[in-house]
Amino acid sequence: LHVGGAELPVAGEGRGPVTLGVRPEDLVRADAGAAGALPLRVGYVEELGATRLVHGKVEGQPLVSTWPAGEAVPEQVWLSV
């Protein structure tokens, strides 16, 4: 499965479009360009108290990740599953 220039491993074989669902808490920060890392262009940050939700897009597709409160959020972050 190719997403955001990264190749993510999947079980089985298939053809055609797929819908990929990822929980925000299952995404972790990664080094830029790391294998399997997705470049998220940050759109906005939702403050939730002890944590934040970082909303953005990867290749035009929406994606949301958690982020610790009090830490700066750059315009682009790299995430992995």
Short mmCIF file of C-alpha atoms in Angstrom, two decimals:
data_model
loop_
_atom_site.label_atom_id
_atom_site.label_comp_id
_atom_site.label_asym_id
_atom_site.label_seq_id
_atom_site.Cartn_x
_atom_site.Cartn_y
_atom_site.Cartn_z
CA LEU A 1 0.00 0.00 0.00
CA HIS A 2 1.53 3.30 -1.08
CA VAL A 3 0.60 6.39 0.96
CA GLY A 4 2.36 9.76 1.00
CA GLY A 5 5.39 8.39 -0.80
CA ALA A 6 5.76 5.63 1.81
CA GLU A 7 5.08 1.94 1.37
CA LEU A 8 3.06 0.41 4.20
CA PRO A 9 3.02 -3.38 4.64
CA VAL A 10 -0.35 -5.12 4.27
CA ALA A 11 -1.45 -8.71 4.55
CA GLY A 12 -2.76 -10.42 1.43
CA GLU A 13 -3.04 -9.24 -2.12
CA GLY A 14 -5.59 -7.06 -3.78
CA ARG A 15 -6.21 -4.55 -6.48
CA GLY A 16 -8.10 -1.30 -6.62
CA PRO A 17 -8.81 1.49 -4.17
CA VAL A 18 -8.90 0.90 -0.42
CA THR A 19 -10.04 2.89 2.59
CA LEU A 20 -7.42 3.05 5.32
CA GLY A 21 -8.56 3.88 8.84
CA VAL A 22 -5.99 4.88 11.47
CA ARG A 23 -6.73 5.99 15.03
CA PRO A 24 -4.98 9.26 15.98
CA GLU A 25 -3.34 7.63 19.03
CA ASP A 26 -1.80 4.90 16.83
CA LEU A 27 0.36 7.39 14.92
CA VAL A 28 3.79 8.22 16.33
CA ARG A 29 6.32 10.87 15.35
CA ALA A 30 9.04 9.71 13.00
CA ASP A 31 12.23 11.11 11.50
CA ALA A 32 11.81 12.91 8.18
CA GLY A 33 12.07 10.42 5.34
CA ALA A 34 12.16 7.35 7.61
CA ALA A 35 10.92 4.11 6.04
CA GLY A 36 7.13 4.01 6.22
CA ALA A 37 6.87 7.58 7.54
CA LEU A 38 4.07 9.81 6.26
CA PRO A 39 4.56 13.56 5.71
CA LEU A 40 1.59 15.33 7.30
CA ARG A 41 1.00 18.96 6.26
CA VAL A 42 -0.60 20.46 9.39
CA GLY A 43 -3.85 22.34 8.86
CA TYR A 44 -4.88 23.13 12.42
CA VAL A 45 -4.46 21.99 16.02
CA GLU A 46 -7.38 21.12 18.30
CA GLU A 47 -6.56 21.75 21.98
CA LEU A 48 -8.00 19.09 24.33
CA GLY A 49 -6.21 19.87 27.59
CA ALA A 50 -3.55 17.23 28.30
CA THR A 51 -3.25 16.39 24.62
CA ARG A 52 -3.97 17.88 21.21
CA LEU A 53 -5.32 16.61 17.94
CA VAL A 54 -3.23 17.67 14.95
CA HIS A 55 -5.35 17.77 11.79
CA GLY A 56 -3.72 17.78 8.40
CA LYS A 57 -3.37 16.08 5.04
CA VAL A 58 -1.16 13.48 3.43
CA GLU A 59 -1.35 13.66 -0.36
CA GLY A 60 -4.64 15.54 -0.05
CA GLN A 61 -6.20 12.95 2.27
CA PRO A 62 -7.22 13.96 5.82
CA LEU A 63 -5.30 12.50 8.75
CA VAL A 64 -5.42 13.23 12.50
CA SER A 65 -2.74 12.49 15.09
CA THR A 66 -2.40 13.11 18.81
CA TRP A 67 0.31 15.49 20.06
CA PRO A 68 1.43 16.32 23.60
CA ALA A 69 0.14 19.62 25.01
CA GLY A 70 2.82 22.25 25.42
CA GLU A 71 5.01 21.00 22.54
CA ALA A 72 5.31 23.12 19.42
CA VAL A 73 3.71 21.70 16.28
CA PRO A 74 5.64 22.44 13.06
CA GLU A 75 3.93 23.06 9.70
CA GLN A 76 4.89 19.55 8.58
CA VAL A 77 5.38 16.49 10.75
CA TRP A 78 6.41 12.94 9.90
CA LEU A 79 4.33 10.13 11.34
CA SER A 80 4.38 6.35 11.26
CA VAL A 81 1.87 3.69 12.24
#
